[in-house]
Each structure stands twice: as C-alpha cells, then as structure tokens.
Coordinates of C-alpha atoms in Angstrom, one line a residue:
M1 CA 139.3 17.6 -9.2
K2 CA 141.7 14.7 -9.2
K3 CA 139.9 10.9 -9.2
A4 CA 140.6 10.3 -5.3
D5 CA 138.8 13.8 -4.3
K6 CA 135.6 13.1 -6.7
K7 CA 134.6 9.8 -5.4
R8 CA 135.0 11.8 -1.5
A9 CA 132.6 14.0 -3.2
E10 CA 130.2 11.2 -5.2
N11 CA 130.1 9.4 -1.7
L12 CA 128.5 11.9 0.1
V13 CA 125.8 12.6 -2.3
E14 CA 125.4 8.8 -1.2
V15 CA 125.3 9.7 2.4
L16 CA 123.3 12.3 2.0
K17 CA 121.3 10.6 0.1
N18 CA 121.1 7.5 2.9
I19 CA 120.1 10.4 5.3
H20 CA 117.1 11.2 3.3
K21 CA 115.9 7.6 3.6
V22 CA 116.2 7.7 7.3
I23 CA 114.6 10.8 7.8
R24 CA 111.7 9.1 5.1
K25 CA 110.9 6.3 7.6
N26 CA 111.0 8.5 10.6
L27 CA 108.4 11.3 9.3
N28 CA 106.0 8.7 8.9
S29 CA 106.5 6.7 11.6
G30 CA 106.3 10.2 13.8
N31 CA 109.2 10.6 15.2
G32 CA 110.4 14.2 15.1
A33 CA 113.1 14.9 17.6
E34 CA 115.0 12.5 16.0
T35 CA 114.7 13.6 12.8
L36 CA 115.9 17.0 13.6
K37 CA 119.4 16.0 14.3
L38 CA 119.5 14.2 10.4
L39 CA 118.5 17.1 9.0
E40 CA 120.9 18.6 11.2
Q41 CA 123.6 16.1 9.3
C42 CA 122.0 17.2 6.1
Q43 CA 122.8 20.7 6.6
A44 CA 127.0 19.2 7.8
H45 CA 128.1 17.1 5.3
A46 CA 126.1 19.8 2.3
I47 CA 128.6 22.7 4.1
C48 CA 131.3 20.3 3.7
L49 CA 130.8 18.8 0.6
G50 CA 130.1 22.5 -0.7
E51 CA 133.4 23.6 1.0
M52 CA 135.3 21.1 -0.6
I53 CA 134.4 21.7 -4.2
E54 CA 134.8 25.3 -3.8
T55 CA 138.1 25.2 -3.2
L56 CA 138.5 22.3 -5.1
E57 CA 137.0 23.9 -8.0
G58 CA 136.0 27.3 -6.8
K59 CA 132.8 29.6 -5.8
E60 CA 130.5 29.8 -8.9
T61 CA 130.6 26.5 -9.9
V62 CA 126.7 24.6 -10.4
T63 CA 127.1 22.3 -8.2
V64 CA 128.0 24.8 -5.5
S65 CA 125.4 26.9 -6.1
L66 CA 122.8 23.5 -6.0
L67 CA 124.8 22.7 -2.4
E68 CA 123.1 25.9 -1.5
E69 CA 119.9 25.6 -2.6
Y70 CA 119.9 22.8 -1.1
C71 CA 120.8 24.0 2.0
E72 CA 117.7 26.5 2.4
Q73 CA 115.6 23.4 1.4
V74 CA 116.5 21.5 4.2
Y75 CA 116.4 24.8 6.5
E76 CA 112.9 25.5 5.6
I77 CA 112.0 22.0 6.1
Y78 CA 113.8 22.0 10.1
R79 CA 111.9 25.0 10.8
G80 CA 108.2 23.8 9.6
L81 CA 109.2 20.4 11.1
H82 CA 106.5 21.5 13.7
Q83 CA 103.8 21.4 11.1
V84 CA 104.6 19.0 9.4
S85 CA 101.3 16.4 9.3
Y86 CA 101.8 12.5 10.1
G87 CA 102.5 10.7 7.8
A88 CA 104.1 12.9 5.2
G89 CA 107.9 11.5 5.1
D90 CA 107.3 10.7 2.0
R91 CA 106.8 14.5 0.7
V92 CA 109.9 15.8 2.3
Y93 CA 111.5 12.9 1.0
N94 CA 110.6 13.8 -2.5
L95 CA 111.3 17.9 -1.9
L96 CA 115.6 16.4 -0.6
A97 CA 115.6 14.0 -3.4
K98 CA 114.5 16.5 -6.3
K99 CA 117.3 18.6 -5.2
M100 CA 119.5 15.8 -4.9
V101 CA 119.5 14.4 -8.2
Q102 CA 120.1 17.9 -9.7
I103 CA 123.8 17.9 -7.0
E104 CA 124.4 13.8 -8.3
K105 CA 124.1 14.6 -12.0
S106 CA 126.2 17.7 -11.5
V107 CA 129.5 16.0 -9.6
R108 CA 128.8 13.0 -12.2
N109 CA 129.3 15.5 -15.1
D110 CA 130.2 18.9 -14.1
I111 CA 133.7 18.2 -12.1
R112 CA 136.2 17.4 -14.8
V113 CA 138.0 14.6 -12.9
R114 CA 141.8 15.8 -13.2
I115 CA 144.7 13.0 -13.1
E116 CA 147.9 14.5 -10.9
A117 CA 151.0 12.8 -11.7
V118 CA 154.2 12.7 -9.1
F119 CA 157.7 11.7 -10.3
L120 CA 160.3 11.1 -8.6
P121 CA 163.4 10.6 -9.9
Y122 CA 166.9 9.7 -8.2
K123 CA 169.3 10.6 -10.8
A124 CA 169.4 12.9 -13.7
S125 CA 170.9 10.5 -15.7
M126 CA 168.0 8.2 -15.2
W127 CA 165.9 10.8 -16.0
D128 CA 165.5 9.5 -19.7
S129 CA 163.9 6.5 -18.3
L130 CA 160.8 8.5 -17.3
E131 CA 160.7 11.4 -19.4
S132 CA 158.3 10.4 -22.3
I133 CA 155.6 9.4 -20.4
W134 CA 156.2 13.0 -18.1
K135 CA 156.1 14.9 -21.6
A136 CA 152.5 13.6 -22.5
A137 CA 150.9 13.1 -19.0
D138 CA 151.7 17.1 -18.9
E139 CA 150.5 17.9 -22.1
D140 CA 147.3 16.0 -21.6
P141 CA 145.3 19.0 -20.3
D142 CA 143.4 16.9 -17.6
C143 CA 146.6 16.3 -16.1
D144 CA 148.8 18.0 -13.6
A145 CA 152.3 16.6 -13.8
Y146 CA 154.8 17.2 -11.8
V147 CA 158.9 16.6 -11.7
I148 CA 160.3 16.0 -7.5
P149 CA 163.6 14.8 -7.9
I150 CA 164.5 13.4 -4.8
P151 CA 168.1 13.3 -2.5
Y152 CA 169.8 10.2 -2.3
Y153 CA 173.0 9.0 0.1
D154 CA 176.1 7.6 -0.8
K155 CA 176.7 4.0 1.4
K156 CA 179.8 3.4 3.2
P157 CA 181.4 0.9 3.3
D158 CA 179.8 -0.8 6.9
G159 CA 176.3 0.4 5.0
S160 CA 175.4 3.6 7.2
P161 CA 174.5 6.3 5.4
G162 CA 177.6 8.5 3.7
R163 CA 177.7 11.4 1.4
M164 CA 174.1 13.0 0.4
H165 CA 173.3 13.8 -3.4
Y166 CA 170.2 16.2 -4.7
E167 CA 170.3 16.4 -8.5
G168 CA 167.1 19.3 -8.8
D169 CA 169.6 21.1 -11.4
Q170 CA 170.9 19.0 -13.3
Y171 CA 167.1 18.8 -15.3
P172 CA 166.9 20.0 -18.7
D173 CA 165.6 24.0 -18.6
E174 CA 162.3 22.3 -20.3
V175 CA 161.3 20.1 -16.6
P176 CA 159.8 22.3 -14.2
V177 CA 160.7 20.7 -11.1
I178 CA 159.5 21.1 -7.7
D179 CA 161.1 21.3 -4.4
Y180 CA 160.5 17.8 -2.2
Q181 CA 160.6 19.8 0.5
S182 CA 157.2 21.3 -0.8
Y183 CA 154.7 18.6 -1.5
D184 CA 153.1 17.4 0.9
F185 CA 151.9 13.9 -0.3
A186 CA 149.9 13.1 2.8
K187 CA 147.6 16.4 2.0
R188 CA 147.5 16.2 -1.4
H189 CA 147.5 12.5 -2.6
P190 CA 148.4 12.3 -6.1
D191 CA 146.1 9.5 -8.6
L192 CA 150.0 8.0 -9.5
I193 CA 153.5 8.3 -8.1
L194 CA 156.4 6.9 -10.8
I195 CA 159.2 6.0 -9.9
H196 CA 162.3 4.6 -11.0
N197 CA 164.4 3.6 -7.6
P198 CA 163.2 -0.1 -7.8
Y199 CA 165.5 -0.8 -4.3
D200 CA 164.6 0.8 -1.4
D201 CA 167.3 -0.7 1.7
C202 CA 168.2 -3.3 -0.9
N203 CA 171.4 -1.9 -2.9
S204 CA 174.6 -1.5 -1.1
V205 CA 176.0 1.9 -3.0
T206 CA 173.5 3.7 -2.7
S207 CA 170.1 4.7 -1.3
V208 CA 167.0 6.9 -1.4
L209 CA 166.0 8.6 1.8
P210 CA 163.1 6.1 3.2
F211 CA 160.2 8.4 3.1
F212 CA 160.8 7.8 -0.7
Y213 CA 161.1 3.7 -0.6
S214 CA 158.1 2.0 -2.5
S215 CA 157.1 0.1 0.7
N216 CA 156.0 4.3 1.6
L217 CA 155.4 5.7 -1.2
K218 CA 152.5 3.4 -1.8
Q219 CA 150.5 4.5 0.9
Y220 CA 150.0 8.5 -0.9
T221 CA 148.5 7.7 -3.9
E222 CA 146.1 5.6 -5.7
K223 CA 149.0 3.9 -8.2
L224 CA 152.4 3.8 -7.6
V225 CA 154.2 3.5 -11.3
Y226 CA 157.2 1.1 -11.4
V227 CA 159.4 2.2 -14.6
P228 CA 163.0 0.7 -14.6
Y229 CA 165.8 2.8 -15.1
F230 CA 168.1 0.4 -17.3
V231 CA 166.9 -1.8 -19.9
L232 CA 168.6 -5.7 -21.0
N233 CA 168.8 -6.8 -23.4
E234 CA 165.9 -8.7 -24.9
I235 CA 164.8 -12.3 -23.6
D236 CA 163.4 -15.4 -25.2
P237 CA 160.4 -16.1 -21.8
D238 CA 160.5 -20.3 -22.7
D239 CA 164.4 -20.0 -22.2
E240 CA 164.3 -21.0 -18.6
Q241 CA 168.9 -20.5 -18.0
M242 CA 168.1 -17.0 -19.4
V243 CA 165.0 -16.4 -17.3
K244 CA 166.3 -17.3 -13.9
N245 CA 170.5 -15.2 -14.4
M246 CA 167.6 -12.0 -15.1
A247 CA 165.3 -13.1 -11.8
H248 CA 166.8 -10.8 -9.5
F249 CA 165.7 -7.5 -11.8
C250 CA 162.2 -8.8 -10.5
I251 CA 162.4 -10.0 -7.6
L252 CA 162.8 -5.9 -6.3
P253 CA 160.4 -4.1 -3.4
G254 CA 159.8 -1.7 -6.0
V255 CA 158.2 -4.2 -8.4
I256 CA 156.7 -6.3 -5.4
H257 CA 154.8 -2.4 -4.4
A258 CA 153.8 -1.0 -7.0
H259 CA 150.1 -1.1 -8.3
Q260 CA 151.8 -1.1 -12.3
V261 CA 155.4 -2.2 -13.6
I262 CA 155.5 -1.1 -16.7
V263 CA 159.2 -2.9 -18.5
Q264 CA 160.3 -2.7 -21.8
S265 CA 158.4 -5.7 -24.3
E266 CA 156.0 -7.7 -23.9
N267 CA 158.5 -10.5 -24.2
M268 CA 160.1 -9.5 -21.0
R269 CA 156.6 -8.4 -19.4
K270 CA 156.6 -12.4 -19.6
A271 CA 159.5 -13.1 -18.5
Y272 CA 158.9 -10.9 -15.3
I273 CA 155.9 -12.8 -14.6
K274 CA 157.4 -16.3 -15.0
A275 CA 160.3 -15.1 -12.6
L276 CA 157.8 -13.8 -10.5
T277 CA 155.1 -16.4 -10.2
G278 CA 158.7 -18.7 -9.6
E279 CA 159.0 -16.6 -6.7
F280 CA 155.4 -16.7 -5.6
G281 CA 154.3 -19.5 -6.7
M282 CA 151.3 -20.7 -9.5
R283 CA 148.6 -19.7 -7.6
S284 CA 150.3 -15.6 -7.9
K285 CA 150.4 -16.1 -11.8
R286 CA 147.2 -13.9 -12.3
Y287 CA 148.2 -11.4 -9.5
W288 CA 152.1 -10.4 -11.9
E289 CA 150.0 -10.9 -15.5
H290 CA 147.4 -8.1 -13.9
K291 CA 150.9 -6.1 -13.0
I292 CA 152.7 -6.3 -15.4
L293 CA 152.1 -4.3 -18.6
G294 CA 154.7 -4.9 -21.3
L295 CA 154.3 -1.1 -23.0
G296 CA 158.0 -0.5 -23.9
S297 CA 161.0 1.5 -21.7
P298 CA 160.7 5.3 -22.5
K299 CA 165.1 5.5 -22.9
T300 CA 164.3 3.4 -26.2
D301 CA 161.8 6.8 -26.3
R302 CA 164.5 9.0 -25.9
V303 CA 167.3 7.8 -27.6
V304 CA 165.2 7.4 -31.1
T305 CA 164.4 11.1 -30.8
A306 CA 168.0 12.6 -29.9
K307 CA 169.4 9.7 -33.0
M308 CA 166.4 11.7 -35.6
E309 CA 167.5 15.4 -34.1
E310 CA 170.2 17.5 -34.6
P311 CA 172.5 16.8 -31.2
K312 CA 173.9 19.9 -29.7
I313 CA 178.1 18.9 -29.1
P314 CA 179.3 20.5 -26.0
K315 CA 182.7 23.1 -27.2
E316 CA 185.0 21.7 -26.2
W317 CA 183.3 18.4 -27.9
M318 CA 184.6 20.1 -31.1
R319 CA 188.1 20.3 -31.1
I320 CA 188.0 16.3 -30.2
I321 CA 185.9 15.5 -33.1
W322 CA 186.8 17.4 -36.0
K323 CA 190.0 16.5 -37.8
A324 CA 192.7 19.4 -39.2
D325 CA 191.0 18.7 -42.5
G326 CA 187.8 19.9 -41.2
S327 CA 186.0 16.3 -41.7
R328 CA 184.9 14.2 -39.1
K329 CA 185.9 11.4 -37.1
K330 CA 184.8 8.5 -36.1
I331 CA 183.3 8.9 -32.6
I332 CA 183.1 5.3 -30.2
L333 CA 181.1 5.7 -27.1
Y334 CA 183.0 3.3 -24.0
N335 CA 181.0 2.4 -21.9
T336 CA 182.5 0.9 -18.1
S337 CA 179.8 -1.0 -15.8
I338 CA 179.4 -1.2 -12.5
T339 CA 179.3 -5.0 -12.7
A340 CA 182.6 -5.6 -14.6
L341 CA 185.0 -3.7 -12.2
L342 CA 183.1 -5.8 -9.6
Q343 CA 183.9 -9.2 -11.2
H344 CA 187.8 -8.4 -12.5
E345 CA 188.7 -5.6 -10.2
E346 CA 192.1 -4.6 -11.0
K347 CA 192.4 -6.3 -14.1
M348 CA 190.2 -4.3 -15.1
L349 CA 191.4 -1.6 -14.9
E350 CA 194.3 -2.4 -16.5
K351 CA 192.1 -3.1 -19.2
M352 CA 190.6 -0.1 -19.6
A353 CA 194.3 1.5 -19.2
D354 CA 194.9 -0.5 -22.6
V355 CA 192.0 0.6 -24.6
F356 CA 192.7 4.3 -23.6
Q357 CA 196.7 3.6 -25.2
F358 CA 195.2 1.8 -28.3
F359 CA 192.7 5.2 -29.3
R360 CA 195.7 7.2 -28.3
G361 CA 197.4 5.9 -31.0
N362 CA 194.5 6.4 -33.2
Q363 CA 193.3 9.4 -31.9
K364 CA 193.5 11.2 -36.1
E365 CA 191.0 9.2 -37.2
V366 CA 188.8 7.6 -34.0
A367 CA 187.6 10.0 -31.4
L368 CA 187.1 8.1 -27.6
L369 CA 184.0 9.2 -25.9
W370 CA 184.4 7.6 -22.4
R371 CA 181.2 7.0 -20.6
P372 CA 181.3 5.5 -17.4
H373 CA 178.7 4.3 -15.1
P374 CA 176.6 7.1 -13.1
L375 CA 177.8 5.5 -9.8
I376 CA 180.4 4.1 -10.0
Q377 CA 182.5 6.0 -8.3
A378 CA 179.9 5.5 -5.6
T379 CA 180.2 1.6 -6.1
I380 CA 183.7 1.5 -5.5
E381 CA 184.0 3.9 -2.7
S382 CA 181.2 1.5 -1.1
L383 CA 182.5 -2.1 -2.2
R384 CA 186.0 -2.0 -3.4
P385 CA 187.5 1.1 -1.2
Q386 CA 191.1 -1.1 -2.3
L387 CA 190.9 0.2 -6.4
W388 CA 189.8 4.0 -5.8
E389 CA 192.7 5.5 -5.9
A390 CA 193.9 3.8 -8.8
Y391 CA 190.6 3.9 -10.5
Q392 CA 191.1 8.1 -10.0
K393 CA 194.6 8.4 -11.6
L394 CA 193.0 6.6 -14.1
V395 CA 190.6 9.3 -15.1
E396 CA 192.9 12.0 -14.2
W397 CA 195.0 11.0 -16.6
Y398 CA 192.9 10.3 -19.4
R399 CA 191.2 13.3 -18.8
S400 CA 194.4 15.7 -19.1
E401 CA 195.7 14.4 -21.4
G402 CA 193.3 16.1 -23.7
W403 CA 192.2 13.5 -26.4
G404 CA 188.8 11.7 -25.8
I405 CA 185.7 12.5 -25.0
Y406 CA 184.8 12.1 -21.5
D407 CA 181.5 12.3 -20.3
D408 CA 179.9 12.2 -16.9
T409 CA 176.9 14.3 -17.8
A410 CA 173.1 13.2 -17.1
D411 CA 172.9 12.9 -21.2
V412 CA 173.1 10.3 -21.7
D413 CA 171.2 10.6 -25.1
R414 CA 173.7 12.6 -26.1
A415 CA 176.4 10.3 -26.1
I416 CA 174.7 7.7 -28.0
A417 CA 173.4 10.3 -30.7
V418 CA 176.9 12.0 -31.9
S419 CA 178.4 8.3 -31.3
D420 CA 179.2 6.3 -35.1
A421 CA 179.6 3.0 -32.7
Y422 CA 179.8 1.5 -28.9
Y423 CA 182.5 -0.7 -27.5
G424 CA 182.3 -1.7 -24.1
D425 CA 180.8 -3.8 -21.0
T426 CA 178.0 -5.7 -21.3
S427 CA 175.3 -2.7 -20.3
S428 CA 171.2 -1.2 -21.0
L429 CA 172.9 1.1 -23.2
V430 CA 174.0 -1.8 -24.9
H431 CA 170.5 -2.6 -26.2
L432 CA 169.5 1.2 -26.4
C433 CA 172.4 1.3 -29.0
R434 CA 171.4 -1.2 -31.2
S435 CA 167.4 0.2 -31.1
V436 CA 168.9 3.0 -33.2
G437 CA 171.2 0.9 -35.1
M438 CA 174.7 1.0 -33.9
P439 CA 177.1 -1.3 -34.1
V440 CA 178.1 -3.0 -31.0
M441 CA 180.9 -4.5 -30.0
I442 CA 181.7 -5.6 -26.6
Q443 CA 185.2 -6.1 -24.8
D444 CA 186.8 -8.4 -23.5
V445 CA 188.8 -7.7 -20.4
E446 CA 191.6 -11.1 -21.1
V447 CA 192.2 -9.0 -24.6
M448 CA 195.0 -6.7 -24.3
E449 CA 196.7 -4.5 -27.3
K450 CA 199.3 -3.5 -25.0
I451 CA 200.5 -0.8 -27.1
G452 CA 202.1 2.4 -26.0

C-alpha cells in the first residue's frame, strides 16, 4: 500500500473514532434516532475502508477480518438499539472502541507501506541522470519503481510544435519501460515522480508534452523530484560572479515547482540557494535550504561504474580503434556543444572541419570519437536554420570517410569509458571526464591547424 493510501486508511479510522464519541453522547442523552443514522455511517465507512484494503492488499489481510467483525458488532448494536437503556452510551462506546483499537493497530503495524516511484525521462541519452536512483529504487523490496519515457517534440523557428519523438525503445534491456499512455497519474497518484527536464514551456528548442510540465505534474504526486540532466564545473559559492553566471540553471520551472531538487555537490547546493535567494529574497532562504539537496549526480555514478567495467565496443568501432599491428590507438573523445555553435556559427563549423582534418592526418596513431550534443540538430533547425545544410554536409563527409567514430547513441558512458582523453567544448562532459581522471583540453575556435 502506498503512503498516501495508508494515510487515507488512517484518516478513515479517525473518522470512525470520532463517530463513536458522538454515538456515546447521543445515547447518553437518549437520542436514539440520530444514533441509528450514525451507526449506518459506521457501516458505510468500515465497508469503504475494507474494500480499499482488500483491493490494495488482498482479501486475506488481518485488517479486513477485523473490519468484518466490526461490521457485525455495529449491526448487532443497530438491531438491539430499541432495547438499550437510557444512559447506555458508555457501554456501546466501549464495545465499538475495543474493536477499533484492534483495527487501528492492524492498519498501523500490519499494513506495509510501499513507495511508488515514477521516473519520467524524455531523451534516452539523458537516462544516466536518473539511472542510479532508479536502480536503488528497483532493488528496494518496499518500492515499486516505474520507468515511463515521455514524448517530446522539436520546436519550429516560430515556436510551434515540430516533429514528435518517443525514445522508449532506446533504453537498456534491463530497464523495463512502461507506455506513458497506460499509466493513470490521477488514479495512481505515485509517492514520487522524478524528472530531469526542468524547462516546461521555456525551452526554445524542444518541449515535452504540456501534461508533463513540472507545473502540472506536482498535483499528481506527494513529492516531485528534479534531478538535472547535466553536470556543471564545480563552483565556489562565495564567488558572486560565478554564482551569477550559472544562475539561469537555477531559476527554471523544474526547480521552482519541484518539492525536492538534487544537485551534484554541496558547493553546488550552496550556489543554487544563493542564486534563488537573490531572485526571490532573503525570506525564501530557509525554503531553498530545505528543498535543495547536494547528494551528487547519478551521471557521475554511471560514468565511474562504466569506467570500472569492460565496455562493449561496437564492431564498427573496432576497425577504427585497432592498429594494423594489433595494438590499440589512443582514443580522443571530441564533444561539440550547442552553445559554441550558437555563439560562433559558421566559424564553429570551420573549426570542426579543421579538427577533423587534423585527426584525419593522424589516424594511424589516434582515433577520434566525435559525439555531438544530442539536441544539436533540433537546435540548428529551430534557432540557426541557415547553418543546417553546411552542418549536415560536414556530418556526412565525416561519416563517409570512415576513419573516425561518429557516436550519436544514448550511451555517453561508453564513449567516456573507451576514451583516453577529452577534447572539445565546455560542457557537462568535462566534469564527467575529470571525475574519472581523464585529461581534458578545451578547444579554441580561433585556433586553426589548417592541415590538408
């Protein structure tokens, strides 16, 4: 039984206890007609409670048996009410109270609370931001964990909905996914809902369906939890400029509407609190201190685990990674971000082409693993449509050449696990690579090798 259901059961017990007190008062004052109505209410509430417990816990529960005995007791009192002497309210009350003590104890001790936790990822490539939490929930015998991938759509340049995407078939085999249309949020009212998309309608590139906005989801759960899909470079919360620069990550609908927010570190927690307090005033500080938790990012958990395990390397990668003499090349993880492309536009495309030419010329010793940001196509089409043709040609050229790896899969951890060093734009991958001791070099769009 979920926590909310058990609370409803406990509330029904309290209702019955209060009715018993009124019955005692009425009988002691000789008001038999009103007492009949109250006994009918006792039967109705007890039946309602029994049916709820039977549905959720089964017919064989001790509490259901006790409620059946209680209903028999109420019926006997009802039948014999005309024989009850004036002032017999205490005796009737004691009969009912004795049964209710047993029922209350059974509801409290014999009915186990099970947590129902719903995970709502939208992009499969961002599942790593929730995965370690899901694994812990899935392994907890007192928790029912459901993974429900939700659809999202690209936005056109004018902000209207574009192509719809659903990536429910791209999750690891060990993750059982539920169709989002088959889960009744209003009826189930899960104890926890966990999200990694904080934008609601504030993202100019993509959007989940409005039903899954944090502003709406919070009404369907006891606790809405937001876990960022990204990790940031660590921050000194006392550095006012650094806090100001990252404040836009904090003032998002998901942060505002969630009951709890889990961030990557204690310092990041302090930075969030400082940014939010600056936005909403010092009186809100205690609220944010309670709401923001610096428990660490599941993304880091996933990367560390993947680095320790032997990654499964696709066959098409093997040809690129291994030298003719059977030794392994150094693998450079090349990451290109949305921010850099939006900022530098054609200059960034020139930089990428220059990087490819450099690694093409060194392919005998080094393998390049290019991993563009998963939303880069949708971003270009929405915000920089004039760049799309040139970007697409660059991708097609790189892939057709065959000397480098193009990785647009959901498994970023595999890319980190097989790589020896990171090169590319500033992004959340930088923090993840550093967390496993990988050397990191940030590219400068102004520096060109001009090889080839």
